[in-house]
Coordinates of C-alpha atoms and ligand atoms in Angstrom, one line a residue:
X1 CA -44.0 -4.9 6.6
X2 CA -41.4 -4.0 4.1
X3 CA -41.7 -0.3 4.5
X4 CA -40.9 -0.2 8.1
X5 CA -38.0 -2.5 7.5
X6 CA -36.6 -0.2 4.9
X7 CA -36.7 2.7 7.4
X8 CA -35.0 0.6 10.0
X9 CA -32.2 -0.3 7.5
X10 CA -31.8 3.3 6.6
X11 CA -31.6 4.4 10.2
X12 CA -28.9 1.8 10.9
X13 CA -27.0 2.7 7.7
X14 CA -27.1 6.4 8.8
X15 CA -25.4 5.4 12.0
X16 CA -22.5 3.9 9.9
X17 CA -23.4 0.3 10.7
X18 CA -23.3 -2.2 7.9
X19 CA -25.4 -5.3 7.8
X20 CA -24.5 -8.5 6.0
X21 CA -26.8 -11.5 5.7
X22 CA -25.3 -14.9 5.4
X23 CA -26.9 -18.3 4.7
X24 CA -26.2 -20.9 7.3
X25 CA -23.4 -22.3 5.2
X26 CA -21.7 -18.9 5.3
X27 CA -22.7 -18.0 1.7
X28 CA -23.4 -14.3 1.2
X29 CA -27.0 -13.5 0.8
X30 CA -27.3 -9.8 0.9
X31 CA -25.7 -6.7 2.3
X32 CA -26.6 -3.0 2.9
X33 CA -25.0 -0.1 1.2
X34 CA -23.1 0.8 4.3
X35 CA -21.7 -2.7 4.5
X36 CA -20.5 -2.4 0.9
X37 CA -18.8 0.8 2.0
X38 CA -17.1 -0.8 4.9
X39 CA -15.9 -3.6 2.7
X40 CA -14.4 -1.2 0.2
X41 CA -17.0 -2.1 -2.4
X42 CA -18.7 1.2 -2.6
X43 CA -18.3 1.5 -6.3
X44 CA -20.2 -1.7 -7.0
X45 CA -23.3 -1.0 -9.2
X46 CA -26.5 -0.6 -7.1
X47 CA -28.1 -3.6 -8.8
X48 CA -25.1 -5.8 -8.5
X49 CA -25.7 -9.4 -7.5
X50 CA -24.0 -9.6 -4.1
X51 CA -22.8 -13.1 -4.9
X52 CA -20.7 -11.8 -7.8
X53 CA -19.0 -9.1 -5.7
X54 CA -15.2 -9.4 -5.4
X55 CA -15.5 -10.9 -2.0
X56 CA -14.1 -14.3 -1.3
X57 CA -16.4 -14.8 1.6
X58 CA -16.4 -13.5 5.1
X59 CA -14.0 -15.4 7.2
X60 CA -16.0 -15.0 10.3
X61 CA -14.3 -16.9 13.0
X62 CA -17.1 -16.8 15.4
X63 CA -18.0 -19.9 17.3
X64 CA -21.2 -21.7 16.3
X65 CA -22.2 -22.1 19.9
X66 CA -22.2 -18.4 20.6
X67 CA -24.8 -16.8 18.4
X68 CA -24.5 -13.5 20.2
X69 CA -20.9 -12.3 20.4
X70 CA -19.4 -10.1 23.0
X71 CA -19.4 -6.7 21.3
X72 CA -15.8 -5.6 22.0
X73 CA -13.7 -8.6 20.9
X74 CA -15.5 -9.7 17.9
X75 CA -13.0 -8.6 15.3
X76 CA -13.6 -10.4 12.1
X77 CA -11.2 -10.5 9.3
X78 CA -12.8 -9.9 5.9
X79 CA -11.1 -11.5 3.0
X80 CA -11.2 -9.8 -0.3
X81 CA -10.2 -10.6 -3.8
X82 CA -7.7 -8.9 -3.8
X83 CA -7.4 -8.9 0.0
X84 CA -7.2 -5.3 1.1
X85 CA -6.3 -6.0 4.7
X86 CA -8.9 -3.7 6.0
X87 CA -10.9 -4.7 9.0
X88 CA -14.3 -3.7 10.2
X89 CA -15.5 -4.4 13.7
X90 CA -18.1 -7.1 14.0
X91 CA -20.5 -5.7 16.5
X92 CA -22.9 -8.6 16.6
X93 CA -23.6 -11.9 14.9
X94 CA -27.3 -12.8 15.2
X95 CA -28.6 -16.2 14.4
X96 CA -31.6 -16.1 12.1
X97 CA -34.3 -18.8 12.3
X98 CA -37.0 -19.7 9.8
X99 CA -40.6 -20.0 10.7
X100 CA -40.1 -23.6 11.8
X101 CA -37.4 -22.5 14.2
X102 CA -34.6 -24.0 12.1
X103 CA -31.4 -22.1 11.8
X104 CA -31.5 -20.2 8.6
X105 CA -28.4 -18.0 8.6
X106 CA -26.6 -15.1 10.2
X107 CA -27.1 -11.4 10.4
X108 CA -23.7 -9.7 10.9
X109 CA -23.6 -6.1 12.1
X110 CA -20.4 -4.2 11.4
X111 CA -19.1 -1.0 12.7
X112 CA -16.3 0.8 10.9
X113 CA -13.1 0.6 13.0
X114 CA -12.2 3.9 14.6
X115 CA -9.3 4.5 12.2
X116 CA -11.6 4.0 9.2
X117 CA -14.1 6.6 10.3
X118 CA -14.2 9.8 8.2
X119 CA -12.8 12.1 10.9
X120 CA -9.8 9.8 11.5
X121 CA -9.2 9.7 7.8
X122 CA -9.3 13.5 7.6
X123 CA -6.8 13.8 10.4
X124 CA -4.5 11.4 8.7
X125 CA -4.8 13.3 5.4
X126 CA -4.0 16.6 7.2
X127 CA -0.9 15.0 8.8
X128 CA 0.3 13.9 5.4
X129 CA -0.3 17.4 4.0
X130 CA 1.7 18.9 6.8
X131 CA 4.5 16.6 5.9
X132 CA 4.3 17.6 2.3
X133 CA 4.4 21.3 3.1
X134 CA 7.3 20.8 5.5
X135 CA 9.3 18.6 3.0
X136 CA 8.9 21.0 0.1
X137 CA 9.9 23.9 2.3
X138 CA 13.1 22.1 3.4
X139 CA 13.8 21.0 -0.1
X140 CA 13.7 24.5 -1.5
X141 CA 15.8 25.7 1.4
X142 CA 18.5 23.1 0.7
X143 CA 18.5 23.5 -3.1
X144 CA 20.2 26.9 -3.1
X145 CA 23.3 26.1 -1.0
X146 CA 23.7 22.8 -2.9
X147 CA 23.8 24.6 -6.2
X148 CA 26.3 27.1 -4.8
X149 CA 28.5 24.2 -3.6
X150 CA 28.3 22.6 -7.0
X151 CA 29.3 25.8 -8.7
X152 CA 32.3 26.3 -6.4
X153 CA 33.4 22.7 -7.1
X154 CA 33.4 23.4 -10.8
X155 CA 35.2 26.7 -10.2
X156 CA 38.0 24.8 -8.3
X157 CA 38.3 22.3 -11.1
X158 CA 38.5 25.0 -13.7
X159 CA 41.1 26.9 -11.7
X160 CA 43.4 24.1 -10.8
X161 CA 43.1 22.0 -14.0
X162 CA 42.8 18.2 -14.4
X163 CA 46.4 17.6 -13.5
X164 CA 46.1 19.0 -10.0
X165 CA 45.9 16.7 -7.0
X166 CA 42.9 18.9 -5.9
X167 CA 41.0 18.0 -9.0
X168 CA 39.5 14.7 -7.8
X169 CA 38.6 16.3 -4.5
X170 CA 36.6 18.9 -6.4
X171 CA 35.0 16.1 -8.4
X172 CA 34.0 14.4 -5.2
X173 CA 32.4 17.7 -3.9
X174 CA 30.4 17.9 -7.2
X175 CA 29.3 14.3 -7.1
X176 CA 28.2 14.4 -3.5
X177 CA 26.4 17.7 -4.1
X178 CA 24.6 16.1 -7.0
X179 CA 23.6 13.2 -4.7
X180 CA 22.1 15.6 -2.2
X181 CA 20.4 17.4 -5.0
X182 CA 18.9 14.1 -6.1
X183 CA 17.6 13.4 -2.6
X184 CA 16.1 16.8 -2.4
X185 CA 14.4 16.3 -5.8
X186 CA 13.0 13.0 -4.5
X187 CA 11.8 14.7 -1.4
X188 CA 10.0 17.2 -3.6
X189 CA 8.4 14.4 -5.6
X190 CA 7.6 12.7 -2.4
X191 CA 5.9 15.8 -1.1
X192 CA 3.8 15.5 -4.3
X193 CA 4.3 19.2 -5.0
X194 CA 5.5 18.6 -8.5
X195 CA 2.1 17.6 -9.7
X196 CA 3.2 15.2 -12.4
X197 CA 0.4 14.5 -14.8
X198 CA -1.1 11.0 -15.1
X199 CA 0.1 9.4 -18.3
X200 CA 0.1 5.9 -19.7
X201 CA 3.3 4.0 -19.0
X202 CA 4.4 0.4 -19.5
X203 CA 4.3 -1.4 -16.2
X204 CA 7.6 -3.0 -16.9
X205 CA 9.3 0.3 -17.5
X206 CA 8.0 1.7 -14.3
X207 CA 9.3 -1.3 -12.3
X208 CA 12.7 -1.1 -14.1
X209 CA 13.1 2.6 -13.4
X210 CA 12.1 2.2 -9.8
X211 CA 14.5 -0.7 -9.3
X212 CA 17.4 1.0 -11.0
X213 CA 17.5 3.5 -8.2
X214 CA 17.8 0.8 -5.5
X215 CA 20.1 -1.7 -7.1
X216 CA 23.2 -0.2 -5.7
X217 CA 22.0 0.0 -2.2
X218 CA 21.0 -3.7 -2.3
X219 CA 24.4 -4.7 -3.7
X220 CA 26.1 -2.7 -0.9
X221 CA 24.4 -4.9 1.7
X222 CA 25.1 -8.2 -0.1
X223 CA 21.4 -8.5 -1.0
X224 CA 20.4 -10.2 -4.2
X225 CA 17.7 -8.3 -6.0
X226 CA 15.8 -11.0 -7.9
X227 CA 13.5 -9.6 -10.5
X228 CA 11.0 -11.9 -12.2
X229 CA 8.7 -9.7 -14.3
X230 CA 7.1 -10.8 -17.6
X231 CA 8.1 -8.7 -20.5
X232 CA 4.6 -8.0 -21.7
X233 CA 2.6 -6.3 -19.0
X234 CA -0.1 -3.8 -19.8
X235 CA 0.2 0.0 -19.7
X236 CA -1.1 1.8 -16.7
X237 CA -2.4 5.3 -16.3
X238 CA 0.0 6.7 -13.7
X239 CA 2.4 9.2 -12.2
X240 CA 5.3 7.0 -13.0
X241 CA 7.7 8.8 -10.6
X242 CA 5.4 8.3 -7.7
X243 CA 5.0 4.6 -8.5
X244 CA 8.8 4.3 -8.7
X245 CA 8.9 6.0 -5.3
X246 CA 6.5 3.3 -3.9
X247 CA 8.8 0.5 -5.3
X248 CA 11.8 2.2 -3.8
X249 CA 10.2 2.5 -0.4
X250 CA 9.1 -1.2 -0.4
X251 CA 12.6 -2.4 -1.5
X252 CA 14.3 -0.2 1.0
X253 CA 12.1 -1.6 3.7
X254 CA 12.8 -5.2 2.6
X255 CA 16.5 -4.3 2.7
X256 CA 16.2 -3.0 6.3
X257 CA 14.3 -6.1 7.2
X258 CA 16.9 -8.4 5.7
X259 CA 19.8 -6.5 7.3
X260 CA 18.1 -6.9 10.6
X261 CA 17.8 -10.7 10.2
X262 CA 21.1 -11.3 8.4
X263 CA 23.8 -8.7 9.4
X264 CA 26.2 -10.2 6.9
X265 CA 26.1 -12.5 3.8
X266 CA 23.4 -15.2 3.7
X267 CA 21.9 -17.3 0.9
X268 CA 18.4 -16.2 1.8
X269 CA 19.3 -12.5 1.7
X270 CA 17.2 -11.8 -1.3
X271 CA 14.6 -9.4 -2.4
X272 CA 12.1 -10.8 -4.9
X273 CA 10.3 -8.5 -7.2
X274 CA 7.5 -10.2 -9.2
X275 CA 4.6 -8.8 -11.3
X276 CA 1.7 -10.2 -13.1
X277 CA -1.8 -9.6 -14.3
X278 CA -5.1 -10.6 -12.8
X279 CA -8.7 -9.6 -13.1
X280 CA -11.5 -8.4 -10.9
X281 CA -14.9 -8.7 -12.4
X282 CA -13.3 -9.0 -15.9
X283 CA -11.3 -5.8 -15.4
X284 CA -7.6 -6.1 -15.8
X285 CA -5.3 -5.3 -12.9
X286 CA -1.6 -5.6 -12.4
X287 CA 0.1 -6.7 -9.2
X288 CA 3.7 -5.8 -8.3
X289 CA 5.0 -7.8 -5.3
X290 CA 8.1 -7.1 -3.2
X291 CA 9.0 -10.1 -1.1
X292 CA 11.7 -10.6 1.5
X293 CA 12.6 -13.5 3.9
X294 CA 13.2 -11.2 6.7
X295 CA 11.7 -11.1 10.2
X296 CA 8.1 -10.4 9.0
X297 CA 5.5 -8.1 10.4
X298 CA 3.7 -9.2 13.6
X299 CA -0.1 -9.3 13.3
X300 CA -0.6 -6.5 15.8
X301 CA 1.6 -4.1 13.8
X302 CA 0.0 -4.6 10.4
X303 CA -2.3 -1.6 10.6
X304 CA 0.1 0.6 12.6
X305 CA 3.0 0.5 10.1
X306 CA 0.8 2.5 7.7
X307 CA 0.5 5.4 10.2
X308 CA 2.7 8.4 9.5
X309 CA 5.8 8.4 11.7
X310 CA 5.4 4.9 13.0
X311 CA 8.7 3.2 12.8
X312 CA 10.5 0.3 14.6
X313 CA 13.9 1.4 13.4
X314 CA 16.5 3.4 15.2
X315 CA 16.0 7.2 15.3
X316 CA 18.6 7.9 12.7
X317 CA 17.2 5.3 10.3
X318 CA 13.5 5.3 10.3
X319 CA 11.2 8.1 9.4
X320 CA 8.0 6.1 9.5
X321 CA 6.9 7.8 6.2
X322 CA 7.6 5.2 3.6
X323 CA 4.5 3.2 3.9
X324 CA 1.9 5.9 4.6
X325 CA 3.1 7.9 1.6
X326 CA 3.2 4.8 -0.5
X327 CA -0.3 3.8 0.4
X328 CA -1.5 7.4 -0.3
X329 CA 0.1 7.2 -3.7
X330 CA -1.3 3.8 -4.6
X331 CA -4.8 5.0 -3.4
X332 CA -4.5 8.0 -5.7
X333 CA -4.0 5.5 -8.5
X334 CA -7.2 3.8 -7.4
X335 CA -5.1 0.8 -6.3
X336 CA -4.5 -1.1 -3.1
X337 CA -1.3 -1.5 -1.2
X338 CA -1.5 -4.5 1.2
X339 CA 0.7 -7.1 2.8
X340 CA 0.9 -10.6 3.8
X341 CA 3.5 -11.9 6.2
X342 CA 4.5 -14.9 8.2
X343 CA 6.3 -13.5 11.3
X344 CA 9.8 -14.9 11.5
X345 CA 9.7 -16.1 7.9
X346 CA 8.7 -13.7 5.2
X347 CA 6.8 -10.6 4.1
X348 CA 5.1 -9.7 0.8
X349 CA 4.0 -6.2 0.0
X350 CA 1.6 -6.1 -3.0
X351 CA 0.8 -3.1 -5.1
X352 CA -2.4 -3.8 -7.0
X353 CA -3.3 -1.3 -9.7
X354 CA -6.2 -1.2 -12.1
X355 CA -5.2 -1.2 -15.7
X356 CA -8.4 0.1 -17.0
X357 CA -10.1 2.4 -14.6
X358 CA -12.6 3.9 -16.9
X359 CA -9.8 5.2 -19.2
X360 CA -8.9 3.7 -22.5
X361 CA -5.8 3.8 -24.7
X362 CA -7.1 4.1 -28.2
X363 CA -3.9 4.5 -30.0
X364 CA -2.3 1.2 -31.3
X365 CA 0.5 -0.3 -29.3
X366 CA 3.9 0.7 -30.5
Ligands
ADP1 N1 9.5 -5.8 4.6 C1 9.3 -5.5 5.9 N2 9.6 -6.5 6.9 C2 9.4 -6.2 8.2 N3 8.9 -5.0 8.7 C3 8.6 -4.1 7.8 C4 8.8 -4.2 6.4 N4 8.4 -3.1 5.7 C5 8.0 -2.3 6.7 N5 8.1 -2.8 7.9 C6 7.7 -2.2 9.2 O1 7.0 -1.0 9.0 C7 7.5 0.1 9.6 C8 7.2 1.4 8.9 O2 7.8 1.4 7.6 P1 8.0 2.8 6.8 O3 6.7 3.5 6.8 O4 8.6 2.5 5.5 O5 8.9 3.6 7.8 P2 10.5 3.3 8.2 O6 11.0 2.4 7.1 O7 11.1 4.7 8.1 O8 10.5 2.7 9.5 C9 9.0 -0.2 9.7 O9 9.6 0.5 10.8 C10 9.0 -1.7 10.0 O10 8.7 -2.0 11.3
MG2 MG1 10.7 2.7 5.1

């Protein structure tokens, strides 16, 4: 009775539940549209063969002997290519049998996790927007006095002349004001009020520009910034300043992590920045990775650290904004920001960006 079955599937989909059907060896057989959504594959063509979807398989760590799982604990990690670190809640795993009563596979029923439901996403978005408005308000408020300070610094220099002992003091006032001005400018960019247009940029240039801003802070803390990026990486359609911001945030976090583990010099006090190309369904992507051998991120914090204002750092150090803002920026670039970590040993943050997301560069390469 196919028709009735369709109605049933539609009703279940309307409730937000996704269904995945697996063969008994764990191979993917089919899945509903809602399941595609939950697995972040909503853009897959409607007639796509499920076996070709960028899904490495469902790492369902449910025990063979318990065909019906307890509903609350059945968290299953879904592994993606690239892994996106998102989880759905496995509501039930139902054993399927063929007409002869032989085990034929599994029917997995997924709920979206609470934080992935639309209303939670909206709340998060609103929080980020509030931060943006606040930040830009503060930035404008600070800009004026900073400019005035800089002007007075220059006035002092002009008045006393370069031979005066006051001259270097004035120079210091100007330099520091410029620094604050830069922070404010970053804050504005960060608040995403500047509305930079998307334009093609060489991946390598974006990485270089982002790192140039954090080199000195790494050096100050006796951290070696090891960059291993191939010369020839494709161009990406991006807001380059925002991507630089993302890199800065990740490197700054790596620095904090290393400082926590190694207060002074240590041979392993390194931040590794690597990049490379890969493909999803024949489409080119680039991956930029920031790795540190710091304390790592415990399993139970991996979703939390992306929440606005979540920080494990002292009050005067952490804002808890770096990761949520970075993730928002990467999402706007249709990319994925995710992490792997072995607590106590290392952390890797990956920025995966599509090179060709329906746009093409027709002009010849320079
Ligand atoms: N490389 C890392 N190693 C260990 N923990 C990290 C790393 N990067 C981020 N974190 C964790 O994520 C939290 C949130 O990071 P973030 O959003 O940048 O805010 P903040 O750096 O202000 O705390 C940090 O407080 C820290 O606990
Ligand atoms: Mg941070």
